[in-house]
Amino acid sequence: MIGSGYVGLVTGACFADLGNNVSLVDIDERKIDMLQNGKMPIYEPGLAEMAQRNTLAGRMNFTTSYDCGLQGAEFVFICVGTPSGVDGEADLQYVRSAARSIAETMDHSMIIINKSTVPVGTGDWTTEIIERNQPQPIDFAVVSCPEFLREGSAIPDFMQPDRTVLGSTDPAAAETVAELYAHLDAPTVITDLRTAEMIKYASNAFLATRISFINEISIICERLGADVEEVARGMGFDKRIGPHFLQAGVGFGGSCFPKDVKALANMAQTHGMHPQLLNAVMEINAFQRRQITLKAREMLGGSLNGKTVAILGLAFKQNTDDTRESPSLTVARSLLNQGAVVKAYDPVAMENACAEVPALTPCENPYKAAEDAEALLVLTPWNEFKQLNMKRIRQLMRRPILIDGRNMYNPEELRALGFEYRGVGRGYNGEGLAAGGNDQAD
Ligand code: UDX
């Protein structure tokens, strides 16, 4: 495995757990040092235990040396980051340098599998880079095998995938990689390199589109006095629609969706197209975050200056410490810019969040965060927020405004406890009508 980020660590640990010998190579000495000392640089349920188990069994090792890592390897997975460049394009410097290092080290035939999300056409130039940098010609094949792991459920996602996608100009190489995945018992799509690369972008962009779609519906629901939760439930029973990825809220974040939608739009633009739908998906997503701050400001009488606001949840979603592109941090920055004091709590993402937004006031639990706050914003749907003692929270707050950015709570119950409650797209009970009015009655 080249790269010890989410994809490399999870794929490596899972392949080792299935009985393979895995060497994980990273140029970051600090990370390799941590891993060699039994520490996991990221939080992912079950991963630290799995890595430890397989390291002790001698099936997994960590190194900064390509020479050691590639020794005798039949398969080499490229799992390096592809962050967003200045115009939203994928920055491919790490893929390029991994391909060069593999080529320079290669002393036997191998299959190189790209797991990083890369623009269509990357597999072709990866092959060229390797050919150009090999000290002597050695046979190899490049296969694209896009990764569909979700943070927080990455191990079960690896072990029970919905499908495996393999693309190559060398069908025999794709078949050999398929054997490596054979016991995972999922349909396998074997196709060409460019199609495999596009399947990844199209899948992520489609899921992001579903989220922006339901978020746009939520805005309409709020104005017209309907409840988006019930709307999504009612839609989800239709087998052609299905219930997944219809949760309205603060919008999508994380290391994949925002970056991949931007990169796909950038690919289209670079080739002279105008990706209207993808642009709208990003625009709606940005608006969802802004809406939370707008609601807080409106409920606090038009100004946030000098107000104390508490945020529960800083990770971009539950069960991860990842704060990359986290909607919570966008909201926090906006509140701080408008003069608010922002108290914050997250079960595992405190450290990452405070490193990104040092002006946050970290709190050791949800109750400490709520103390003296004039508004409480719940922005990540952690399980531990579901059963808070809301009566106690209400008593601790200076003013009981609760903005439920993930529609986790029952509005009636919270209003009965005395909260001034606003969810996302929950206009039921006249909440939205109060703002919009009932046109037909005039
Ligand atoms: C995603 C893809 O699901 C995965 O296949 C790919 O490999 C990487 O990108 P991940 O970013 O880990 O995975 O998270 P995911 O669970 O898909 O959620 C992405 C974002 O969308 C989160 O911010 C989440 O809170 C949000 N979301 C998800 C919604 O707002 N509503 C939903 O209905 C679902």
Short mmCIF file of C-alpha atoms and ligand atoms in Angstrom, two decimals:
data_model
loop_
_atom_site.label_atom_id
_atom_site.label_comp_id
_atom_site.label_asym_id
_atom_site.label_seq_id
_atom_site.Cartn_x
_atom_site.Cartn_y
_atom_site.Cartn_z
CA MET A 1 0.00 0.00 0.00
CA ILE A 2 1.46 3.36 -0.97
CA GLY A 3 -0.03 5.99 1.37
CA SER A 4 -1.21 5.60 4.96
CA GLY A 5 -4.32 7.79 4.86
CA TYR A 6 -7.85 6.42 5.33
CA VAL A 7 -7.85 4.33 2.18
CA GLY A 8 -4.35 2.88 2.56
CA LEU A 9 -4.73 2.03 6.24
CA VAL A 10 -8.18 0.46 5.94
CA THR A 11 -7.44 -1.44 2.72
CA GLY A 12 -4.08 -2.58 4.10
CA ALA A 13 -5.46 -3.74 7.45
CA CYS A 14 -8.41 -5.53 5.83
CA PHE A 15 -6.25 -7.34 3.24
CA ALA A 16 -3.89 -8.41 6.07
CA ASP A 17 -6.87 -9.60 8.09
CA LEU A 18 -7.87 -11.76 5.13
CA GLY A 19 -4.47 -13.48 5.35
CA ASN A 20 -2.34 -11.47 2.91
CA ASN A 21 1.08 -9.99 3.71
CA VAL A 22 0.82 -6.22 3.59
CA SER A 23 3.55 -3.61 3.65
CA LEU A 24 2.43 -0.03 4.09
CA VAL A 25 4.72 2.65 2.64
CA ASP A 26 4.48 6.35 3.48
CA ILE A 27 7.03 9.13 3.04
CA ASP A 28 5.73 10.78 6.26
CA GLU A 29 8.19 9.58 8.92
CA ARG A 30 6.00 10.81 11.77
CA LYS A 31 3.08 8.65 10.65
CA ILE A 32 5.22 5.56 10.07
CA ASP A 33 6.81 6.08 13.46
CA MET A 34 3.39 6.20 15.12
CA LEU A 35 2.22 3.08 13.28
CA GLN A 36 5.40 1.16 14.13
CA ASN A 37 4.73 2.04 17.78
CA GLY A 38 1.18 0.70 17.64
CA LYS A 39 -0.55 4.10 17.36
CA MET A 40 -3.19 4.84 14.74
CA PRO A 41 -2.94 8.33 13.16
CA ILE A 42 -6.71 8.42 12.43
CA TYR A 43 -9.85 7.40 14.30
CA GLU A 44 -11.86 4.69 12.57
CA PRO A 45 -13.93 2.16 14.54
CA GLY A 46 -12.10 -1.20 14.81
CA LEU A 47 -9.08 -0.13 12.75
CA ALA A 48 -6.48 0.23 15.52
CA GLU A 49 -7.33 -3.24 16.88
CA MET A 50 -7.25 -4.81 13.42
CA ALA A 51 -3.88 -3.23 12.56
CA GLN A 52 -2.43 -4.32 15.91
CA ARG A 53 -3.69 -7.88 15.52
CA ASN A 54 -2.18 -8.24 12.06
CA THR A 55 1.10 -6.54 12.98
CA LEU A 56 1.52 -9.00 15.87
CA ALA A 57 0.71 -11.88 13.53
CA GLY A 58 3.51 -10.66 11.25
CA ARG A 59 1.21 -9.93 8.30
CA MET A 60 1.46 -6.15 8.40
CA ASN A 61 4.46 -3.81 8.55
CA PHE A 62 5.10 -0.10 8.05
CA THR A 63 8.01 1.54 6.30
CA THR A 64 9.19 4.78 4.67
CA SER A 65 11.25 2.80 2.17
CA TYR A 66 9.85 1.84 -1.25
CA ASP A 67 12.66 -0.75 -1.51
CA CYS A 68 11.41 -2.58 1.60
CA GLY A 69 7.73 -2.12 0.82
CA LEU A 70 7.86 -3.34 -2.75
CA GLN A 71 10.09 -6.34 -2.07
CA GLY A 72 8.36 -9.37 -3.61
CA ALA A 73 5.04 -7.48 -3.94
CA GLU A 74 2.61 -8.89 -6.52
CA PHE A 75 0.15 -6.02 -6.13
CA VAL A 76 0.97 -2.38 -5.37
CA PHE A 77 -1.95 -0.15 -4.41
CA ILE A 78 -1.64 3.61 -4.87
CA CYS A 79 -3.69 5.15 -2.04
CA VAL A 80 -2.33 8.70 -1.86
CA GLY A 81 -4.36 11.89 -1.43
CA THR A 82 -5.76 13.88 -4.36
CA PRO A 83 -6.72 17.20 -2.71
CA SER A 84 -8.45 20.09 -4.51
CA GLY A 85 -6.21 22.47 -6.45
CA VAL A 86 -6.91 26.22 -6.80
CA ASP A 87 -9.70 25.85 -9.40
CA GLY A 88 -11.25 22.75 -7.86
CA GLU A 89 -9.19 20.44 -10.09
CA ALA A 90 -7.63 17.37 -8.46
CA ASP A 91 -4.04 18.01 -7.39
CA LEU A 92 -2.16 14.96 -8.66
CA GLN A 93 1.37 15.62 -7.40
CA TYR A 94 1.25 12.70 -4.93
CA VAL A 95 0.00 10.23 -7.56
CA ARG A 96 2.80 11.37 -9.90
CA SER A 97 5.53 11.01 -7.28
CA ALA A 98 4.18 7.61 -6.11
CA ALA A 99 4.22 6.36 -9.73
CA ARG A 100 7.78 7.63 -10.19
CA SER A 101 9.01 6.02 -6.97
CA ILE A 102 7.35 2.70 -7.83
CA ALA A 103 9.00 2.75 -11.28
CA GLU A 104 12.44 3.57 -9.86
CA THR A 105 12.19 0.75 -7.29
CA MET A 106 10.57 -1.92 -9.47
CA ASP A 107 12.77 -4.99 -9.87
CA HIS A 108 10.10 -7.57 -10.73
CA SER A 109 6.81 -7.74 -12.56
CA MET A 110 3.75 -6.43 -10.66
CA ILE A 111 0.21 -5.06 -10.98
CA ILE A 112 -0.19 -1.43 -9.94
CA ILE A 113 -3.68 -0.64 -8.73
CA ASN A 114 -4.90 2.90 -8.36
CA LYS A 115 -7.34 3.41 -5.48
CA SER A 116 -7.03 7.19 -5.25
CA THR A 117 -9.89 9.17 -6.83
CA VAL A 118 -8.28 10.52 -9.97
CA PRO A 119 -9.50 12.39 -13.06
CA VAL A 120 -10.41 10.36 -16.09
CA GLY A 121 -7.22 9.65 -18.04
CA THR A 122 -4.90 9.37 -15.00
CA GLY A 123 -4.39 5.62 -15.48
CA ASP A 124 -3.05 6.28 -18.96
CA TRP A 125 -0.40 8.78 -17.88
CA THR A 126 0.48 6.71 -14.78
CA THR A 127 1.48 3.95 -17.23
CA GLU A 128 3.61 6.45 -19.19
CA ILE A 129 5.34 7.77 -16.03
CA ILE A 130 6.22 4.23 -14.95
CA GLU A 131 7.55 3.29 -18.38
CA ARG A 132 9.67 6.45 -18.52
CA ASN A 133 11.17 6.04 -15.02
CA GLN A 134 11.97 2.32 -14.92
CA PRO A 135 15.75 1.70 -14.80
CA GLN A 136 15.17 -1.26 -17.15
CA PRO A 137 11.95 -2.41 -18.88
CA ILE A 138 9.97 -4.71 -16.57
CA ASP A 139 6.49 -5.96 -17.34
CA PHE A 140 3.66 -4.33 -15.34
CA ALA A 141 -0.03 -3.46 -15.67
CA VAL A 142 -2.07 -0.55 -14.31
CA VAL A 143 -5.59 -1.23 -12.98
CA SER A 144 -8.07 1.29 -11.64
CA CYS A 145 -10.00 0.03 -8.60
CA PRO A 146 -11.87 3.02 -7.14
CA GLU A 147 -12.56 3.06 -3.43
CA PHE A 148 -16.08 3.44 -2.06
CA LEU A 149 -15.32 3.28 1.71
CA ARG A 150 -17.17 5.64 4.02
CA GLU A 151 -15.43 7.02 7.06
CA GLY A 152 -16.90 5.63 10.24
CA SER A 153 -17.96 2.36 8.59
CA ALA A 154 -14.87 1.73 6.48
CA ILE A 155 -14.15 -1.82 7.72
CA PRO A 156 -17.65 -3.24 7.10
CA ASP A 157 -17.71 -1.29 3.80
CA PHE A 158 -14.50 -3.08 2.77
CA MET A 159 -15.63 -6.52 3.92
CA GLN A 160 -19.17 -6.29 2.46
CA PRO A 161 -18.87 -3.99 -0.56
CA ASP A 162 -21.82 -3.30 -2.86
CA ARG A 163 -19.54 -3.89 -5.85
CA THR A 164 -15.95 -4.02 -6.98
CA VAL A 165 -15.02 -1.92 -10.02
CA LEU A 166 -11.88 -2.79 -11.98
CA GLY A 167 -10.69 -1.01 -15.10
CA SER A 168 -7.66 -1.75 -17.21
CA THR A 169 -6.28 -1.79 -20.72
CA ASP A 170 -5.03 -5.28 -19.76
CA PRO A 171 -8.10 -7.49 -19.08
CA ALA A 172 -5.94 -10.34 -17.71
CA ALA A 173 -4.53 -8.01 -15.04
CA ALA A 174 -8.05 -6.89 -14.07
CA GLU A 175 -9.07 -10.58 -13.76
CA THR A 176 -6.06 -11.24 -11.48
CA VAL A 177 -7.06 -8.34 -9.20
CA ALA A 178 -10.65 -9.67 -9.24
CA GLU A 179 -9.33 -12.90 -7.70
CA LEU A 180 -7.88 -10.88 -4.82
CA TYR A 181 -11.40 -9.56 -4.13
CA ALA A 182 -13.22 -12.81 -5.00
CA HIS A 183 -14.06 -13.93 -1.43
CA LEU A 184 -15.76 -10.59 -0.65
CA ASP A 185 -18.76 -11.87 -2.57
CA ALA A 186 -19.86 -8.73 -4.41
CA PRO A 187 -20.65 -8.12 -8.07
CA THR A 188 -17.54 -7.18 -10.04
CA VAL A 189 -17.62 -4.72 -12.93
CA ILE A 190 -14.64 -5.18 -15.22
CA THR A 191 -14.26 -2.37 -17.70
CA ASP A 192 -11.69 -0.05 -19.27
CA LEU A 193 -9.52 2.37 -17.29
CA ARG A 194 -11.36 5.60 -18.11
CA THR A 195 -14.80 4.13 -17.40
CA ALA A 196 -13.67 2.82 -14.01
CA GLU A 197 -12.30 6.25 -13.10
CA MET A 198 -15.59 7.87 -14.16
CA ILE A 199 -17.71 5.38 -12.15
CA LYS A 200 -16.16 6.74 -8.96
CA TYR A 201 -16.84 10.39 -9.79
CA ALA A 202 -20.35 9.69 -11.07
CA SER A 203 -21.23 7.69 -7.92
CA ASN A 204 -20.03 10.37 -5.51
CA ALA A 205 -21.58 13.19 -7.55
CA PHE A 206 -24.90 11.34 -7.67
CA LEU A 207 -24.97 10.83 -3.89
CA ALA A 208 -24.06 14.49 -3.36
CA THR A 209 -26.87 15.44 -5.76
CA ARG A 210 -29.39 13.44 -3.71
CA ILE A 211 -28.31 15.35 -0.59
CA SER A 212 -28.56 18.75 -2.30
CA PHE A 213 -31.89 17.71 -3.80
CA ILE A 214 -33.43 16.89 -0.41
CA ASN A 215 -31.85 20.04 1.04
CA GLU A 216 -33.51 22.16 -1.65
CA ILE A 217 -36.80 20.39 -0.91
CA SER A 218 -36.20 21.17 2.80
CA ILE A 219 -36.04 24.90 2.07
CA ILE A 220 -39.32 24.70 0.15
CA CYS A 221 -40.89 22.59 2.94
CA GLU A 222 -39.91 25.13 5.56
CA ARG A 223 -41.55 27.98 3.65
CA LEU A 224 -44.69 26.03 2.78
CA GLY A 225 -45.32 24.43 6.15
CA ALA A 226 -44.38 20.80 5.29
CA ASP A 227 -42.01 18.47 7.15
CA VAL A 228 -39.04 17.26 5.05
CA GLU A 229 -38.47 14.26 7.34
CA GLU A 230 -41.90 12.89 6.46
CA VAL A 231 -41.45 13.88 2.82
CA ALA A 232 -38.17 11.89 2.62
CA ARG A 233 -39.79 8.91 4.37
CA GLY A 234 -42.71 8.99 1.99
CA MET A 235 -40.38 9.21 -1.02
CA GLY A 236 -38.02 6.49 0.22
CA PHE A 237 -40.60 3.68 0.09
CA ASP A 238 -40.69 4.04 -3.69
CA LYS A 239 -38.28 1.32 -4.84
CA ARG A 240 -37.11 3.52 -7.72
CA ILE A 241 -36.02 6.17 -5.20
CA GLY A 242 -34.99 4.23 -2.06
CA PRO A 243 -34.46 5.67 1.43
CA HIS A 244 -30.70 6.37 1.40
CA PHE A 245 -28.99 9.74 1.25
CA LEU A 246 -32.18 11.68 1.73
CA GLN A 247 -31.30 13.13 5.13
CA ALA A 248 -31.71 16.91 5.00
CA GLY A 249 -29.36 18.93 7.18
CA VAL A 250 -26.32 21.18 7.14
CA GLY A 251 -25.10 19.75 3.83
CA PHE A 252 -22.34 17.34 2.93
CA GLY A 253 -18.72 17.71 3.99
CA GLY A 254 -15.69 15.46 4.33
CA SER A 255 -12.72 14.68 2.20
CA CYS A 256 -14.63 13.26 -0.78
CA PHE A 257 -17.96 14.74 -1.85
CA PRO A 258 -17.00 18.46 -1.94
CA LYS A 259 -13.67 17.70 -3.63
CA ASP A 260 -15.04 15.17 -6.12
CA VAL A 261 -18.04 17.24 -7.24
CA LYS A 262 -15.68 20.20 -7.80
CA ALA A 263 -13.16 18.05 -9.66
CA LEU A 264 -15.84 16.55 -11.94
CA ALA A 265 -17.23 20.03 -12.69
CA ASN A 266 -13.68 21.19 -13.39
CA MET A 267 -13.10 18.25 -15.78
CA ALA A 268 -16.29 19.14 -17.65
CA GLN A 269 -15.38 22.84 -17.83
CA THR A 270 -11.86 22.09 -19.01
CA HIS A 271 -13.42 20.19 -21.91
CA GLY A 272 -15.72 23.06 -22.86
CA MET A 273 -18.89 21.90 -21.07
CA HIS A 274 -21.06 23.76 -18.59
CA PRO A 275 -21.96 21.38 -15.73
CA GLN A 276 -25.15 23.14 -14.57
CA LEU A 277 -26.39 20.43 -12.23
CA LEU A 278 -23.00 19.93 -10.52
CA ASN A 279 -22.68 23.69 -10.00
CA ALA A 280 -26.16 23.79 -8.45
CA VAL A 281 -25.29 20.88 -6.13
CA MET A 282 -22.33 22.86 -4.76
CA GLU A 283 -24.30 26.10 -4.52
CA ILE A 284 -27.12 24.49 -2.52
CA ASN A 285 -24.56 22.83 -0.27
CA ALA A 286 -22.93 26.16 0.56
CA PHE A 287 -26.36 27.72 1.21
CA GLN A 288 -27.30 24.97 3.72
CA ARG A 289 -24.35 25.97 5.91
CA ARG A 290 -25.13 29.67 5.60
CA GLN A 291 -28.74 29.05 6.57
CA ILE A 292 -27.74 27.81 10.05
CA THR A 293 -25.95 31.06 10.84
CA LEU A 294 -28.81 33.08 9.34
CA LYS A 295 -31.33 31.25 11.56
CA ALA A 296 -29.21 31.80 14.68
CA ARG A 297 -28.82 35.49 13.89
CA GLU A 298 -32.52 35.96 13.21
CA MET A 299 -33.56 34.15 16.42
CA LEU A 300 -31.06 36.18 18.43
CA GLY A 301 -32.65 39.43 17.31
CA GLY A 302 -30.60 40.28 14.21
CA SER A 303 -27.07 40.36 15.59
CA LEU A 304 -24.56 37.79 16.80
CA ASN A 305 -22.16 40.34 18.22
CA GLY A 306 -21.27 39.47 21.83
CA LYS A 307 -23.67 36.50 21.88
CA THR A 308 -22.62 33.13 23.32
CA VAL A 309 -23.40 30.28 20.95
CA ALA A 310 -22.69 26.59 21.61
CA ILE A 311 -22.02 24.01 18.91
CA LEU A 312 -22.45 20.29 19.48
CA GLY A 313 -20.58 18.26 16.88
CA LEU A 314 -17.52 19.40 14.93
CA ALA A 315 -16.69 16.35 12.79
CA PHE A 316 -18.18 16.42 9.27
CA LYS A 317 -20.33 13.44 10.28
CA GLN A 318 -20.67 10.99 13.18
CA ASN A 319 -18.14 8.26 14.10
CA THR A 320 -15.09 10.08 12.78
CA ASP A 321 -12.61 12.65 14.05
CA ASP A 322 -12.32 14.11 10.55
CA THR A 323 -13.10 17.83 10.29
CA ARG A 324 -12.11 18.30 6.65
CA GLU A 325 -14.76 20.46 4.92
CA SER A 326 -16.89 20.08 8.03
CA PRO A 327 -20.09 22.18 7.86
CA SER A 328 -19.72 22.78 11.63
CA LEU A 329 -16.44 24.61 11.13
CA THR A 330 -17.87 26.81 8.37
CA VAL A 331 -20.71 27.75 10.74
CA ALA A 332 -18.26 28.29 13.64
CA ARG A 333 -16.06 30.61 11.55
CA SER A 334 -19.06 32.61 10.40
CA LEU A 335 -20.37 33.00 13.99
CA LEU A 336 -16.92 34.09 15.18
CA ASN A 337 -16.57 36.57 12.30
CA GLN A 338 -19.86 38.14 13.38
CA GLY A 339 -18.61 38.64 16.93
CA ALA A 340 -20.08 35.62 18.74
CA VAL A 341 -18.29 33.61 21.45
CA VAL A 342 -18.41 30.00 20.22
CA LYS A 343 -18.32 27.20 22.80
CA ALA A 344 -17.93 23.76 21.26
CA TYR A 345 -17.99 20.05 22.05
CA ASP A 346 -17.34 16.94 19.99
CA PRO A 347 -16.69 13.41 21.33
CA VAL A 348 -13.55 12.83 19.21
CA ALA A 349 -12.92 15.76 16.86
CA MET A 350 -12.05 18.48 19.44
CA GLU A 351 -8.33 18.43 18.71
CA ASN A 352 -8.65 18.60 14.93
CA ALA A 353 -11.33 21.31 15.15
CA CYS A 354 -9.37 23.52 17.54
CA ALA A 355 -6.28 23.19 15.34
CA GLU A 356 -8.35 24.48 12.39
CA VAL A 357 -10.34 27.11 14.30
CA PRO A 358 -8.25 28.14 17.34
CA ALA A 359 -10.81 30.78 18.43
CA LEU A 360 -13.26 28.05 19.50
CA THR A 361 -13.83 27.63 23.24
CA PRO A 362 -13.50 23.87 23.80
CA CYS A 363 -15.82 22.27 26.39
CA GLU A 364 -15.46 18.89 28.03
CA ASN A 365 -19.05 17.75 27.58
CA PRO A 366 -22.35 18.89 26.01
CA TYR A 367 -23.64 20.33 29.31
CA LYS A 368 -20.56 22.52 29.80
CA ALA A 369 -21.04 23.76 26.23
CA ALA A 370 -24.71 24.60 26.88
CA GLU A 371 -23.93 26.49 30.11
CA ASP A 372 -24.80 30.20 29.66
CA ALA A 373 -25.28 29.78 25.90
CA GLU A 374 -27.96 31.85 24.20
CA ALA A 375 -28.28 29.38 21.34
CA LEU A 376 -27.31 25.72 20.93
CA LEU A 377 -26.56 24.40 17.44
CA VAL A 378 -26.49 20.61 16.97
CA LEU A 379 -24.50 20.05 13.78
CA THR A 380 -23.16 16.46 13.79
CA PRO A 381 -25.55 13.55 14.42
CA TRP A 382 -23.49 11.72 17.06
CA ASN A 383 -25.45 9.01 18.86
CA GLU A 384 -24.53 10.47 22.24
CA PHE A 385 -26.47 13.65 21.38
CA LYS A 386 -29.70 11.70 20.89
CA GLN A 387 -30.32 11.05 24.56
CA LEU A 388 -29.03 14.14 26.28
CA ASN A 389 -30.90 15.32 29.33
CA MET A 390 -32.65 18.14 27.47
CA LYS A 391 -34.36 19.41 30.59
CA ARG A 392 -30.96 19.97 32.16
CA ILE A 393 -29.62 21.57 28.97
CA ARG A 394 -32.63 23.92 28.96
CA GLN A 395 -31.92 24.95 32.59
CA LEU A 396 -28.22 25.54 31.91
CA MET A 397 -28.79 27.82 28.93
CA ARG A 398 -29.19 31.58 29.24
CA ARG A 399 -31.70 31.51 26.39
CA PRO A 400 -33.16 28.18 25.19
CA ILE A 401 -32.72 28.53 21.43
CA LEU A 402 -32.02 25.16 19.81
CA ILE A 403 -31.12 24.86 16.13
CA ASP A 404 -31.21 21.22 15.12
CA GLY A 405 -29.00 21.08 12.01
CA ARG A 406 -29.57 17.33 11.57
CA ASN A 407 -33.24 16.98 12.56
CA MET A 408 -32.31 14.68 15.45
CA TYR A 409 -34.98 15.72 17.90
CA ASN A 410 -38.75 15.70 18.15
CA PRO A 411 -39.78 19.36 17.72
CA GLU A 412 -42.96 19.01 19.82
CA GLU A 413 -41.09 17.45 22.75
CA LEU A 414 -38.46 20.16 22.76
CA ARG A 415 -41.00 22.95 22.44
CA ALA A 416 -42.90 21.41 25.36
CA LEU A 417 -39.68 21.63 27.41
CA GLY A 418 -39.54 25.34 26.66
CA PHE A 419 -37.02 25.40 23.81
CA GLU A 420 -37.31 27.83 20.91
CA TYR A 421 -36.71 25.04 18.36
CA ARG A 422 -35.84 25.23 14.64
CA GLY A 423 -34.88 22.23 12.55
CA VAL A 424 -34.09 22.01 8.82
CA GLY A 425 -37.13 21.92 6.55
CA ARG A 426 -39.57 21.29 9.36
CA GLY A 427 -42.22 23.85 8.66
CA TYR A 428 -44.94 21.67 10.22
CA ASN A 429 -47.13 23.36 12.80
CA GLY A 430 -47.00 26.70 11.11
CA GLU A 431 -43.26 27.26 11.72
CA GLY A 432 -42.60 28.28 8.13
CA LEU A 433 -46.06 29.70 7.51
CA ALA A 434 -45.43 32.33 10.14
CA ALA A 435 -42.63 33.67 7.94
CA GLY A 436 -44.18 33.06 4.52
CA GLY A 437 -47.89 33.56 5.15
CA ASN A 438 -50.73 31.59 3.59
CA ASP A 439 -51.10 33.13 0.12
CA GLN A 440 -54.52 31.69 -0.71
CA ALA A 441 -56.17 33.03 2.43
CA ASP A 442 -55.59 36.68 1.49
C1 UDX B 1 -18.25 9.26 0.80
C2 UDX B 1 -18.87 8.12 -0.01
O1 UDX B 1 -20.07 7.67 0.63
C3 UDX B 1 -17.89 6.96 -0.16
O2 UDX B 1 -18.44 5.96 -1.01
C4 UDX B 1 -16.60 7.50 -0.77
O3 UDX B 1 -15.62 6.48 -0.86
C5 UDX B 1 -16.05 8.65 0.05
O4 UDX B 1 -17.05 9.67 0.18
P1 UDX B 1 -17.77 9.77 3.41
O5 UDX B 1 -17.27 11.10 2.93
O6 UDX B 1 -16.98 9.00 4.39
O7 UDX B 1 -17.99 8.79 2.13
O8 UDX B 1 -19.20 10.02 4.07
P2 UDX B 1 -20.74 9.75 3.77
O9 UDX B 1 -21.28 8.89 4.84
O10 UDX B 1 -20.99 9.35 2.38
O11 UDX B 1 -21.31 11.23 4.04
C6 UDX B 1 -20.84 12.36 3.31
C7 UDX B 1 -21.47 13.63 3.81
O12 UDX B 1 -22.83 13.72 3.45
C8 UDX B 1 -21.44 13.81 5.33
O13 UDX B 1 -21.15 15.17 5.61
C9 UDX B 1 -22.84 13.45 5.76
O14 UDX B 1 -23.22 14.05 6.97
C10 UDX B 1 -23.64 13.98 4.58
N1 UDX B 1 -24.94 13.33 4.37
C11 UDX B 1 -25.00 12.01 4.05
C12 UDX B 1 -26.11 14.08 4.44
O15 UDX B 1 -26.08 15.30 4.72
N2 UDX B 1 -27.31 13.47 4.18
C13 UDX B 1 -27.40 12.15 3.86
O16 UDX B 1 -28.53 11.68 3.62
C14 UDX B 1 -26.21 11.39 3.80
#
